[in-house]
PDB file of C-alpha atoms in Angstrom:
ATOM      1  CA  MET A   1     155.601 191.132  72.391  1.00  0.00           C
ATOM      2  CA  ARG A   2     152.858 191.917  74.368  1.00  0.00           C
ATOM      3  CA  THR A   3     149.618 190.243  74.016  1.00  0.00           C
ATOM      4  CA  ARG A   4     146.674 192.139  74.777  1.00  0.00           C
ATOM      5  CA  ARG A   5     144.430 190.733  77.287  1.00  0.00           C
ATOM      6  CA  GLU A   6     140.917 191.615  76.783  1.00  0.00           C
ATOM      7  CA  LYS A   7     138.739 191.770  79.726  1.00  0.00           C
ATOM      8  CA  LYS A   8     136.045 189.148  79.367  1.00  0.00           C
ATOM      9  CA  GLU A   9     132.679 190.286  80.416  1.00  0.00           C
ATOM     10  CA  ILE A  10     130.755 187.763  82.479  1.00  0.00           C
ATOM     11  CA  PRO A  11     127.205 187.482  81.162  1.00  0.00           C
ATOM     12  CA  LYS A  12     124.414 188.063  83.669  1.00  0.00           C
ATOM     13  CA  LEU A  13     122.465 184.995  84.620  1.00  0.00           C
ATOM     14  CA  ASN A  14     118.815 185.148  83.628  1.00  0.00           C
ATOM     15  CA  LEU A  15     116.837 183.923  86.672  1.00  0.00           C
ATOM     16  CA  ILE A  16     113.352 184.399  85.258  1.00  0.00           C
ATOM     17  CA  PRO A  17     113.044 180.897  83.665  1.00  0.00           C
ATOM     18  CA  ILE A  18     114.317 179.258  86.871  1.00  0.00           C
ATOM     19  CA  LEU A  19     111.815 181.177  89.034  1.00  0.00           C
ATOM     20  CA  ASP A  20     109.018 180.283  86.603  1.00  0.00           C
ATOM     21  CA  ALA A  21     109.896 176.601  86.940  1.00  0.00           C
ATOM     22  CA  VAL A  22     110.000 176.830  90.760  1.00  0.00           C
ATOM     23  CA  PHE A  23     106.568 178.483  90.945  1.00  0.00           C
ATOM     24  CA  ILE A  24     105.074 175.934  88.547  1.00  0.00           C
ATOM     25  CA  PHE A  25     106.584 173.142  90.678  1.00  0.00           C
ATOM     26  CA  ILE A  26     105.097 174.616  93.885  1.00  0.00           C
ATOM     27  CA  PHE A  27     101.689 174.964  92.214  1.00  0.00           C
ATOM     28  CA  PHE A  28     101.885 171.345  90.996  1.00  0.00           C
ATOM     29  CA  LEU A  29     102.754 170.094  94.506  1.00  0.00           C
ATOM     30  CA  LEU A  30      99.865 171.993  96.075  1.00  0.00           C
ATOM     31  CA  MET A  31      97.380 170.683  93.518  1.00  0.00           C
ATOM     32  CA  SER A  32      98.553 167.071  93.798  1.00  0.00           C
ATOM     33  CA  ALA A  33      98.637 166.976  97.618  1.00  0.00           C
ATOM     34  CA  GLN A  34      95.978 164.932  99.377  1.00  0.00           C
ATOM     35  CA  PHE A  35      94.524 166.539 102.454  1.00  0.00           C
ATOM     36  CA  VAL A  36      93.402 163.880 104.943  1.00  0.00           C
ATOM     37  CA  GLU A  37      91.155 164.489 107.922  1.00  0.00           C
ATOM     38  CA  ILE A  38      92.418 162.768 111.050  1.00  0.00           C
ATOM     39  CA  TYR A  39      89.907 161.287 113.495  1.00  0.00           C
ATOM     40  CA  GLU A  40      90.516 160.865 117.191  1.00  0.00           C
ATOM     41  CA  ILE A  41      88.788 158.746 119.776  1.00  0.00           C
ATOM     42  CA  GLY A  42      88.855 160.176 123.267  1.00  0.00           C
ATOM     43  CA  SER A  43      89.502 157.808 126.119  1.00  0.00           C
ATOM     44  CA  ASP A  44      90.601 158.137 129.706  1.00  0.00           C
ATOM     45  CA  ALA A  45      94.075 157.072 130.723  1.00  0.00           C
ATOM     46  CA  PRO A  46      94.153 154.345 133.354  1.00  0.00           C
ATOM     47  CA  ALA A  47      94.577 155.551 136.904  1.00  0.00           C
ATOM     48  CA  ILE A  48      97.925 154.652 138.438  1.00  0.00           C
ATOM     49  CA  ALA A  49      96.765 154.727 142.045  1.00  0.00           C
ATOM     50  CA  THR A  50      93.751 156.001 143.859  1.00  0.00           C
ATOM     51  CA  ILE A  51      93.379 156.583 147.564  1.00  0.00           C
ATOM     52  CA  ASP A  52      90.073 155.516 149.044  1.00  0.00           C
ATOM     53  CA  THR A  53      89.257 157.013 152.419  1.00  0.00           C
ATOM     54  CA  GLN A  54      86.732 154.317 153.224  1.00  0.00           C
ATOM     55  CA  LYS A  55      88.049 150.816 153.015  1.00  0.00           C
ATOM     56  CA  SER A  56      85.396 148.368 151.971  1.00  0.00           C
ATOM     57  CA  ASP A  57      85.489 144.612 151.905  1.00  0.00           C
ATOM     58  CA  GLU A  58      83.795 144.551 148.504  1.00  0.00           C
ATOM     59  CA  LYS A  59      85.970 143.534 145.619  1.00  0.00           C
ATOM     60  CA  PRO A  60      86.038 145.945 142.662  1.00  0.00           C
ATOM     61  CA  LEU A  61      84.145 144.979 139.516  1.00  0.00           C
ATOM     62  CA  ASN A  62      87.173 145.496 137.238  1.00  0.00           C
ATOM     63  CA  LEU A  63      85.106 144.686 134.136  1.00  0.00           C
ATOM     64  CA  THR A  64      87.440 143.736 131.268  1.00  0.00           C
ATOM     65  CA  LEU A  65      86.727 142.864 127.637  1.00  0.00           C
ATOM     66  CA  LYS A  66      89.570 140.770 126.242  1.00  0.00           C
ATOM     67  CA  ILE A  67      89.132 140.985 122.463  1.00  0.00           C
ATOM     68  CA  SER A  68      90.820 138.539 120.110  1.00  0.00           C
ATOM     69  CA  THR A  69      90.180 137.955 116.424  1.00  0.00           C
ATOM     70  CA  ASN A  70      87.677 135.145 117.126  1.00  0.00           C
ATOM     71  CA  GLU A  71      86.037 135.972 120.475  1.00  0.00           C
ATOM     72  CA  ILE A  72      85.329 138.525 123.176  1.00  0.00           C
ATOM     73  CA  GLU A  73      86.004 137.306 126.693  1.00  0.00           C
ATOM     74  CA  ILE A  74      84.194 139.170 129.471  1.00  0.00           C
ATOM     75  CA  LYS A  75      86.140 139.091 132.741  1.00  0.00           C
ATOM     76  CA  THR A  76      85.348 140.529 136.153  1.00  0.00           C
ATOM     77  CA  GLY A  77      87.223 140.927 139.406  1.00  0.00           C
ATOM     78  CA  VAL A  78      90.862 141.549 140.185  1.00  0.00           C
ATOM     79  CA  GLU A  79      91.839 137.973 139.393  1.00  0.00           C
ATOM     80  CA  GLY A  80      90.005 138.125 136.051  1.00  0.00           C
ATOM     81  CA  THR A  81      87.278 135.510 136.433  1.00  0.00           C
ATOM     82  CA  THR A  82      85.737 134.754 133.035  1.00  0.00           C
ATOM     83  CA  LYS A  83      82.057 135.679 133.091  1.00  0.00           C
ATOM     84  CA  SER A  84      81.175 134.865 129.475  1.00  0.00           C
ATOM     85  CA  LYS A  85      82.588 134.429 125.971  1.00  0.00           C
ATOM     86  CA  ILE A  86      81.129 135.762 122.742  1.00  0.00           C
ATOM     87  CA  THR A  87      82.273 134.256 119.466  1.00  0.00           C
ATOM     88  CA  LYS A  88      82.064 135.696 115.990  1.00  0.00           C
ATOM     89  CA  LEU A  89      79.003 135.212 113.816  1.00  0.00           C
ATOM     90  CA  GLY A  90      80.579 135.129 110.355  1.00  0.00           C
ATOM     91  CA  GLU A  91      82.646 138.294 110.052  1.00  0.00           C
ATOM     92  CA  GLU A  92      81.145 140.259 112.981  1.00  0.00           C
ATOM     93  CA  PHE A  93      80.771 139.743 116.723  1.00  0.00           C
ATOM     94  CA  ASP A  94      77.294 139.242 118.210  1.00  0.00           C
ATOM     95  CA  LEU A  95      77.077 142.727 119.738  1.00  0.00           C
ATOM     96  CA  SER A  96      73.448 142.295 120.854  1.00  0.00           C
ATOM     97  CA  LYS A  97      74.520 139.357 123.047  1.00  0.00           C
ATOM     98  CA  LEU A  98      77.404 141.458 124.402  1.00  0.00           C
ATOM     99  CA  LYS A  99      75.006 144.294 125.221  1.00  0.00           C
ATOM    100  CA  LYS A 100      72.593 141.928 127.038  1.00  0.00           C
ATOM    101  CA  ILE A 101      75.413 140.531 129.186  1.00  0.00           C
ATOM    102  CA  LEU A 102      76.680 144.033 129.975  1.00  0.00           C
ATOM    103  CA  ILE A 103      73.161 145.201 130.907  1.00  0.00           C
ATOM    104  CA  ASP A 104      72.895 142.300 133.381  1.00  0.00           C
ATOM    105  CA  ILE A 105      76.280 143.264 134.863  1.00  0.00           C
ATOM    106  CA  LYS A 106      75.252 146.949 134.982  1.00  0.00           C
ATOM    107  CA  LEU A 107      71.998 146.169 136.818  1.00  0.00           C
ATOM    108  CA  LYS A 108      74.014 144.375 139.518  1.00  0.00           C
ATOM    109  CA  ASN A 109      76.608 147.181 139.666  1.00  0.00           C
ATOM    110  CA  ILE A 110      74.541 150.240 138.753  1.00  0.00           C
ATOM    111  CA  GLU A 111      77.088 152.830 139.942  1.00  0.00           C
ATOM    112  CA  GLU A 112      80.016 151.314 138.008  1.00  0.00           C
ATOM    113  CA  ARG A 113      80.972 153.393 134.958  1.00  0.00           C
ATOM    114  CA  SER A 114      84.348 152.095 133.802  1.00  0.00           C
ATOM    115  CA  ILE A 115      85.285 149.218 131.537  1.00  0.00           C
ATOM    116  CA  ILE A 116      88.721 148.029 130.437  1.00  0.00           C
ATOM    117  CA  ILE A 117      89.152 147.055 126.796  1.00  0.00           C
ATOM    118  CA  SER A 118      92.105 144.810 126.036  1.00  0.00           C
ATOM    119  CA  PRO A 119      92.341 144.122 122.285  1.00  0.00           C
ATOM    120  CA  SER A 120      94.982 141.901 120.758  1.00  0.00           C
ATOM    121  CA  LYS A 121      97.238 143.373 118.085  1.00  0.00           C
ATOM    122  CA  SER A 122      95.472 141.532 115.278  1.00  0.00           C
ATOM    123  CA  VAL A 123      91.972 142.919 115.991  1.00  0.00           C
ATOM    124  CA  ASN A 124      90.613 145.244 113.324  1.00  0.00           C
ATOM    125  CA  TYR A 125      90.265 148.892 114.391  1.00  0.00           C
ATOM    126  CA  LYS A 126      86.740 149.066 112.973  1.00  0.00           C
ATOM    127  CA  GLN A 127      85.644 146.167 115.199  1.00  0.00           C
ATOM    128  CA  ILE A 128      87.066 147.892 118.284  1.00  0.00           C
ATOM    129  CA  VAL A 129      85.049 151.034 117.484  1.00  0.00           C
ATOM    130  CA  LYS A 130      81.839 148.997 117.053  1.00  0.00           C
ATOM    131  CA  ILE A 131      82.446 147.266 120.397  1.00  0.00           C
ATOM    132  CA  MET A 132      83.097 150.649 122.055  1.00  0.00           C
ATOM    133  CA  ASP A 133      79.799 151.974 120.675  1.00  0.00           C
ATOM    134  CA  SER A 134      77.840 149.006 122.012  1.00  0.00           C
ATOM    135  CA  VAL A 135      79.542 149.210 125.432  1.00  0.00           C
ATOM    136  CA  THR A 136      78.705 152.874 126.135  1.00  0.00           C
ATOM    137  CA  GLY A 137      74.962 153.144 125.474  1.00  0.00           C
ATOM    138  CA  VAL A 138      71.962 151.166 126.675  1.00  0.00           C
ATOM    139  CA  GLY A 139      70.353 151.214 123.247  1.00  0.00           C
ATOM    140  CA  SER A 140      66.809 151.586 122.038  1.00  0.00           C
ATOM    141  CA  GLU A 141      65.547 148.428 123.787  1.00  0.00           C
ATOM    142  CA  PHE A 142      65.672 150.100 127.200  1.00  0.00           C
ATOM    143  CA  PRO A 143      64.911 153.790 127.676  1.00  0.00           C
ATOM    144  CA  GLU A 144      66.888 153.716 130.928  1.00  0.00           C
ATOM    145  CA  LEU A 145      68.178 151.303 133.540  1.00  0.00           C
ATOM    146  CA  SER A 146      67.208 151.616 137.175  1.00  0.00           C
ATOM    147  CA  ALA A 147      68.381 149.575 140.124  1.00  0.00           C
ATOM    148  CA  LYS A 148      69.280 150.010 143.756  1.00  0.00           C
ATOM    149  CA  SER A 149      72.879 150.817 144.492  1.00  0.00           C
ATOM    150  CA  LYS A 150      74.866 149.015 147.158  1.00  0.00           C
ATOM    151  CA  LYS A 151      74.044 151.903 149.499  1.00  0.00           C
ATOM    152  CA  GLY A 152      70.302 151.297 148.971  1.00  0.00           C
ATOM    153  CA  LYS A 153      69.669 154.370 146.826  1.00  0.00           C
ATOM    154  CA  LEU A 154      67.652 154.055 143.578  1.00  0.00           C
ATOM    155  CA  VAL A 155      69.887 154.980 140.625  1.00  0.00           C
ATOM    156  CA  ARG A 156      68.697 155.587 137.057  1.00  0.00           C
ATOM    157  CA  THR A 157      71.007 155.760 134.057  1.00  0.00           C
ATOM    158  CA  LYS A 158      70.902 155.790 130.253  1.00  0.00           C
ATOM    159  CA  THR A 159      74.504 154.685 129.816  1.00  0.00           C
ATOM    160  CA  LEU A 160      76.270 151.399 130.398  1.00  0.00           C
ATOM    161  CA  PHE A 161      79.998 151.925 130.809  1.00  0.00           C
ATOM    162  CA  ASP A 162      81.005 155.321 129.446  1.00  0.00           C
ATOM    163  CA  GLN A 163      84.519 155.462 130.900  1.00  0.00           C
ATOM    164  CA  ILE A 164      86.586 153.315 128.555  1.00  0.00           C
ATOM    165  CA  ILE A 165      90.133 152.438 129.521  1.00  0.00           C
ATOM    166  CA  PHE A 166      92.469 150.728 127.043  1.00  0.00           C
ATOM    167  CA  GLU A 167      94.813 148.122 128.441  1.00  0.00           C
ATOM    168  CA  THR A 168      98.358 148.321 127.151  1.00  0.00           C
ATOM    169  CA  VAL A 169      99.069 145.809 124.403  1.00  0.00           C
ATOM    170  CA  ILE A 170     102.674 144.603 124.307  1.00  0.00           C
TER     171      ILE A 170
END
């Protein structure tokens, strides 16, 4: 006896509800996304080596700010002689004292434009930005600085140290 095999018809899959759910999901993701603006601070990379055609006996200034959580240490020279230390006043550093010290250094080295900032890992990013702002400009106390360069030429400037180099923190 033969049994009759009926051909089963496969029902067509209705994709409309699935596509509706996908589009609603995409719309939900776009509406719930947070768009964040990223800020960038431009700084010069440290020079690996420079060739000076004229050899001078003068030692380079090599001005360095070593920033820790409690103090800023101002160092000069290749060997890193400590010039001054600035401690915190409460939660913030005394940036006016820092600026006065840097103005004195600038008047002695009027053609110098670079400064090395060496923050420790635990220093707050906001504090580094405030220190960078106070290091670059002379401020409203002085309209401009003028002094004789080491070559005897009168130099005038409205900036302190506008070439900021970050020291590698390991």
